[in-house]
Amino acid sequence: MGKIIALANQKGGVGKTTTSMNLAASLATLEKNVLLVDADPQANASSGVGVDITQVECSLYNVLMDHVDPREAIYTTDINGMDVIPSHIDLVGAEIEMLNAKNRERVLKNALATLADEYDYILIDCSPSLGLITVNALTAANSVIIPVQCEYFALEGISKLLNTIKIVKHKLNPELEIEGFLLTMYDSRLRLANQVYDEVKRHFRELVFKTVIQRNVKLGEAPGHGVPAILYDADSVGAKAHLALAQEIIEKNQK
């Protein structure tokens, strides 16, 4: 039975999609079978791992709205052991379309249940919102990774996300846990980055991953080439950091 991990933070620009793509690629590099589910209508995770989103005929939208078998929406990537269910701009309207659906918060959970035995990890890249699709992702997930960028206002909005997680756990998914807080865009030369790091560690203690994702040019360049950082430059700081994060998650889940 695979573990389903959602990556969520309603604040945009925190490195959520970058983490989703590169963590998935790193887990696959460490010989795990991984499925990346792109639940963000912007579809950046899909294009970032090489899917031509203009040519996608079956996406997460079709799985959620047309109840298509999720296997029909799975695309392979250049990394052995890593597949992706791409997103589509149509997903923007899915929240409104789902409003009157029965068990509307569990549509994604039901779809992914058929795939859980085929993968070691299923990662869901959520959109920067706390709408119905994100609630679906949290309801489907066993745990959630919360990326926090090392910048001013970093902790702003986290209380709202934690409240949403608490409500989902109480009403929809009692098993939901926080996998960890991941500090992203860290620059050790900046005093502010170190202050944010210390504050997050003080607030959330052992829930903060030991691995920190530093600012790295290669991480920003790789998606433009349609590959994760590990294929773009395996020796880059960004690629190595995500590999360390993947190792940390594997070790944590073996306990």
Short mmCIF file of C-alpha atoms in Angstrom, two decimals:
data_model
loop_
_atom_site.label_atom_id
_atom_site.label_comp_id
_atom_site.label_asym_id
_atom_site.label_seq_id
_atom_site.Cartn_x
_atom_site.Cartn_y
_atom_site.Cartn_z
CA MET A 1 0.00 0.00 0.00
CA GLY A 2 1.57 3.26 -1.14
CA LYS A 3 1.70 6.43 0.93
CA ILE A 4 -0.19 9.43 -0.40
CA ILE A 5 1.42 12.79 0.44
CA ALA A 6 -0.13 16.15 -0.42
CA LEU A 7 2.08 19.23 -0.76
CA ALA A 8 -0.02 22.17 0.31
CA ASN A 9 0.23 25.84 1.17
CA GLN A 10 -2.36 28.35 -0.01
CA LYS A 11 0.38 30.96 -0.24
CA GLY A 12 1.78 31.06 -3.77
CA GLY A 13 5.46 31.09 -4.64
CA VAL A 14 6.67 28.96 -1.73
CA GLY A 15 8.34 26.31 -3.90
CA LYS A 16 5.50 23.79 -3.70
CA THR A 17 5.56 22.71 -7.34
CA THR A 18 9.37 22.72 -7.45
CA THR A 19 9.40 20.46 -4.40
CA SER A 20 6.67 18.16 -5.78
CA MET A 21 8.50 17.56 -9.06
CA ASN A 22 11.96 17.17 -7.60
CA LEU A 23 10.91 15.09 -4.61
CA ALA A 24 9.02 12.72 -6.92
CA ALA A 25 12.07 12.44 -9.19
CA SER A 26 14.39 11.87 -6.21
CA LEU A 27 12.17 9.15 -4.72
CA ALA A 28 12.15 7.42 -8.12
CA THR A 29 15.94 7.74 -8.31
CA LEU A 30 16.07 5.95 -4.96
CA GLU A 31 14.18 3.08 -6.63
CA LYS A 32 10.68 3.87 -5.38
CA ASN A 33 7.66 3.74 -7.68
CA VAL A 34 6.21 7.23 -7.66
CA LEU A 35 3.09 8.88 -9.09
CA LEU A 36 2.97 12.68 -9.23
CA VAL A 37 -0.61 14.01 -9.31
CA ASP A 38 -0.79 17.59 -10.58
CA ALA A 39 -3.82 19.13 -8.86
CA ASP A 40 -2.93 22.72 -9.80
CA PRO A 41 -4.77 24.15 -12.87
CA GLN A 42 -1.56 25.98 -13.85
CA ALA A 43 -0.12 22.53 -14.70
CA ASN A 44 3.45 23.65 -13.98
CA ALA A 45 4.39 20.31 -12.41
CA SER A 46 3.15 18.52 -15.54
CA SER A 47 5.18 20.62 -17.98
CA GLY A 48 8.12 20.62 -15.56
CA VAL A 49 8.49 16.85 -15.88
CA GLY A 50 8.18 16.86 -19.65
CA VAL A 51 4.44 16.53 -20.37
CA ASP A 52 3.28 18.62 -23.33
CA ILE A 53 0.12 19.97 -21.74
CA THR A 54 -1.24 21.12 -25.11
CA GLN A 55 -1.34 17.47 -26.21
CA VAL A 56 -2.88 15.99 -23.06
CA GLU A 57 -6.12 14.16 -23.90
CA CYS A 58 -6.87 12.80 -20.43
CA SER A 59 -6.00 14.77 -17.31
CA LEU A 60 -6.91 14.96 -13.64
CA TYR A 61 -9.97 16.95 -14.69
CA ASN A 62 -11.32 13.94 -16.60
CA VAL A 63 -10.61 11.67 -13.64
CA LEU A 64 -12.50 13.93 -11.23
CA MET A 65 -15.36 15.12 -13.43
CA ASP A 66 -15.90 12.31 -15.96
CA HIS A 67 -14.93 9.49 -13.57
CA VAL A 68 -12.41 8.20 -16.10
CA ASP A 69 -10.18 5.36 -14.85
CA PRO A 70 -7.10 7.19 -13.47
CA ARG A 71 -4.84 4.75 -15.32
CA GLU A 72 -5.97 6.36 -18.57
CA ALA A 73 -4.59 9.68 -17.34
CA ILE A 74 -1.14 8.36 -16.36
CA TYR A 75 1.82 9.56 -18.42
CA THR A 76 5.36 8.23 -18.08
CA THR A 77 8.37 10.52 -17.60
CA ASP A 78 12.06 10.38 -18.48
CA ILE A 79 12.79 9.04 -14.99
CA ASN A 80 12.32 5.32 -14.58
CA GLY A 81 9.68 4.58 -11.94
CA MET A 82 8.09 8.03 -12.04
CA ASP A 83 4.66 8.62 -13.61
CA VAL A 84 2.43 11.68 -13.64
CA ILE A 85 -1.29 12.44 -13.88
CA PRO A 86 -1.19 15.88 -15.51
CA SER A 87 -3.40 18.83 -14.79
CA HIS A 88 -5.41 20.98 -17.22
CA ILE A 89 -6.68 24.56 -17.17
CA ASP A 90 -10.22 23.08 -17.09
CA LEU A 91 -9.52 22.18 -13.46
CA VAL A 92 -10.25 25.84 -12.64
CA GLY A 93 -13.95 25.19 -13.26
CA ALA A 94 -14.00 21.80 -11.56
CA GLU A 95 -14.57 23.30 -8.11
CA ILE A 96 -17.83 24.88 -9.25
CA GLU A 97 -18.87 21.76 -11.17
CA MET A 98 -18.23 19.58 -8.10
CA LEU A 99 -20.32 21.69 -5.73
CA ASN A 100 -23.44 19.59 -6.08
CA ALA A 101 -21.66 16.25 -6.43
CA LYS A 102 -22.30 13.54 -3.87
CA ASN A 103 -19.33 13.02 -1.56
CA ARG A 104 -17.64 15.90 -3.36
CA GLU A 105 -14.70 16.00 -0.92
CA ARG A 106 -13.85 12.31 -1.57
CA VAL A 107 -13.76 12.20 -5.39
CA LEU A 108 -9.94 12.22 -5.57
CA LYS A 109 -9.64 9.76 -2.66
CA ASN A 110 -11.87 7.27 -4.45
CA ALA A 111 -9.93 7.68 -7.71
CA LEU A 112 -6.50 7.21 -6.12
CA ALA A 113 -7.64 4.24 -4.01
CA THR A 114 -7.42 2.07 -7.13
CA LEU A 115 -3.75 3.05 -7.62
CA ALA A 116 -2.46 2.89 -4.05
CA ASP A 117 -1.12 -0.66 -4.42
CA GLU A 118 0.81 0.17 -7.59
CA TYR A 119 3.05 2.90 -6.16
CA ASP A 120 5.28 3.36 -3.12
CA TYR A 121 4.48 7.08 -3.02
CA ILE A 122 1.78 9.23 -4.58
CA LEU A 123 2.55 12.96 -4.34
CA ILE A 124 -0.21 15.52 -4.92
CA ASP A 125 0.86 19.02 -5.95
CA CYS A 126 -1.96 21.25 -4.67
CA SER A 127 -2.92 24.65 -6.04
CA PRO A 128 -2.21 27.78 -3.97
CA SER A 129 -5.70 27.87 -2.50
CA LEU A 130 -7.80 26.14 0.14
CA GLY A 131 -10.62 25.34 -2.27
CA LEU A 132 -12.45 22.09 -2.93
CA ILE A 133 -9.65 20.50 -4.98
CA THR A 134 -7.15 21.07 -2.16
CA VAL A 135 -9.68 19.68 0.35
CA ASN A 136 -9.98 16.64 -1.95
CA ALA A 137 -6.19 16.25 -1.89
CA LEU A 138 -6.07 16.48 1.92
CA THR A 139 -8.92 13.98 2.20
CA ALA A 140 -7.09 11.56 -0.11
CA ALA A 141 -3.70 11.94 1.58
CA ASN A 142 -2.10 10.08 4.47
CA SER A 143 0.03 13.10 5.26
CA VAL A 144 0.86 16.62 4.12
CA ILE A 145 4.16 18.41 3.48
CA ILE A 146 3.96 22.16 4.08
CA PRO A 147 6.64 24.15 2.22
CA VAL A 148 7.55 27.40 3.99
CA GLN A 149 9.74 29.93 2.22
CA CYS A 150 12.44 31.65 4.29
CA GLU A 151 11.10 35.14 3.66
CA TYR A 152 9.10 37.86 5.36
CA PHE A 153 5.46 36.85 6.03
CA ALA A 154 6.52 33.19 5.82
CA LEU A 155 4.29 32.13 8.68
CA GLU A 156 1.39 34.27 7.51
CA GLY A 157 -1.43 32.02 6.39
CA ILE A 158 0.01 28.87 7.95
CA SER A 159 -2.51 29.09 10.81
CA LYS A 160 -5.30 29.11 8.21
CA LEU A 161 -3.81 26.04 6.49
CA LEU A 162 -3.38 24.25 9.83
CA ASN A 163 -7.00 25.04 10.66
CA THR A 164 -8.11 23.55 7.32
CA ILE A 165 -6.01 20.44 8.01
CA LYS A 166 -7.61 20.19 11.46
CA ILE A 167 -11.14 20.42 9.99
CA VAL A 168 -10.34 17.83 7.28
CA LYS A 169 -8.84 15.52 9.91
CA HIS A 170 -11.89 15.91 12.14
CA LYS A 171 -14.62 15.60 9.50
CA LEU A 172 -13.18 13.77 6.48
CA ASN A 173 -9.84 12.08 7.08
CA PRO A 174 -8.95 11.08 10.68
CA GLU A 175 -5.66 9.51 9.47
CA LEU A 176 -4.27 12.79 8.07
CA GLU A 177 -0.93 13.73 9.63
CA ILE A 178 1.63 16.45 9.00
CA GLU A 179 4.61 14.80 7.30
CA GLY A 180 6.68 17.88 7.94
CA PHE A 181 7.37 21.56 7.36
CA LEU A 182 9.92 22.09 4.60
CA LEU A 183 11.97 25.27 4.59
CA THR A 184 12.51 26.46 1.01
CA MET A 185 14.39 29.29 -0.76
CA TYR A 186 16.88 29.40 2.12
CA ASP A 187 19.92 31.68 1.83
CA SER A 188 22.22 31.33 4.83
CA ARG A 189 23.82 34.72 4.06
CA LEU A 190 20.57 36.55 4.84
CA ARG A 191 19.78 37.36 8.45
CA LEU A 192 16.05 37.27 7.70
CA ALA A 193 16.29 33.72 6.31
CA ASN A 194 18.02 32.59 9.49
CA GLN A 195 15.40 34.34 11.64
CA VAL A 196 12.57 32.61 9.76
CA TYR A 197 14.40 29.27 10.04
CA ASP A 198 14.76 29.73 13.83
CA GLU A 199 11.13 30.81 14.20
CA VAL A 200 9.75 27.84 12.26
CA LYS A 201 11.97 25.44 14.25
CA ARG A 202 10.79 27.02 17.51
CA HIS A 203 7.12 26.75 16.52
CA PHE A 204 7.05 23.28 14.98
CA ARG A 205 10.14 21.56 16.42
CA GLU A 206 10.48 17.92 15.34
CA LEU A 207 7.91 18.46 12.57
CA VAL A 208 10.49 20.48 10.61
CA PHE A 209 12.51 18.47 8.09
CA LYS A 210 16.27 18.41 8.70
CA THR A 211 16.72 19.00 4.97
CA VAL A 212 16.49 22.63 3.89
CA ILE A 213 16.00 23.61 0.23
CA GLN A 214 18.40 26.43 -0.56
CA ARG A 215 17.98 29.04 -3.27
CA ASN A 216 19.44 27.51 -6.41
CA VAL A 217 19.55 28.72 -10.01
CA LYS A 218 19.46 25.19 -11.45
CA LEU A 219 16.14 24.49 -9.68
CA GLY A 220 14.65 27.45 -11.53
CA GLU A 221 16.18 26.53 -14.88
CA ALA A 222 15.29 22.82 -14.97
CA PRO A 223 11.49 23.14 -15.57
CA GLY A 224 12.16 25.21 -18.69
CA HIS A 225 13.87 22.13 -20.10
CA GLY A 226 10.99 19.84 -19.08
CA VAL A 227 13.09 17.82 -16.62
CA PRO A 228 13.55 17.71 -12.83
CA ALA A 229 16.82 19.12 -11.46
CA ILE A 230 18.31 15.64 -11.00
CA LEU A 231 18.27 15.15 -14.79
CA TYR A 232 19.25 18.73 -15.55
CA ASP A 233 22.25 18.89 -13.20
CA ALA A 234 22.58 16.03 -10.71
CA ASP A 235 25.47 17.79 -8.95
CA SER A 236 23.54 20.98 -8.29
CA VAL A 237 22.72 22.05 -4.74
CA GLY A 238 18.99 21.82 -5.54
CA ALA A 239 19.16 18.27 -6.87
CA LYS A 240 21.21 17.08 -3.89
CA ALA A 241 18.86 18.76 -1.39
CA HIS A 242 15.78 17.03 -2.83
CA LEU A 243 17.62 13.71 -2.85
CA ALA A 244 18.39 14.24 0.85
CA LEU A 245 14.72 15.10 1.48
CA ALA A 246 13.61 11.92 -0.30
CA GLN A 247 16.03 9.88 1.82
CA GLU A 248 14.71 11.56 4.98
CA ILE A 249 11.11 10.73 4.05
CA ILE A 250 11.96 7.11 3.21
CA GLU A 251 13.79 6.64 6.52
CA LYS A 252 10.97 8.31 8.47
CA ASN A 253 8.39 5.99 6.90
CA GLN A 254 10.42 2.85 7.57
CA LYS A 255 10.20 3.36 11.34
#
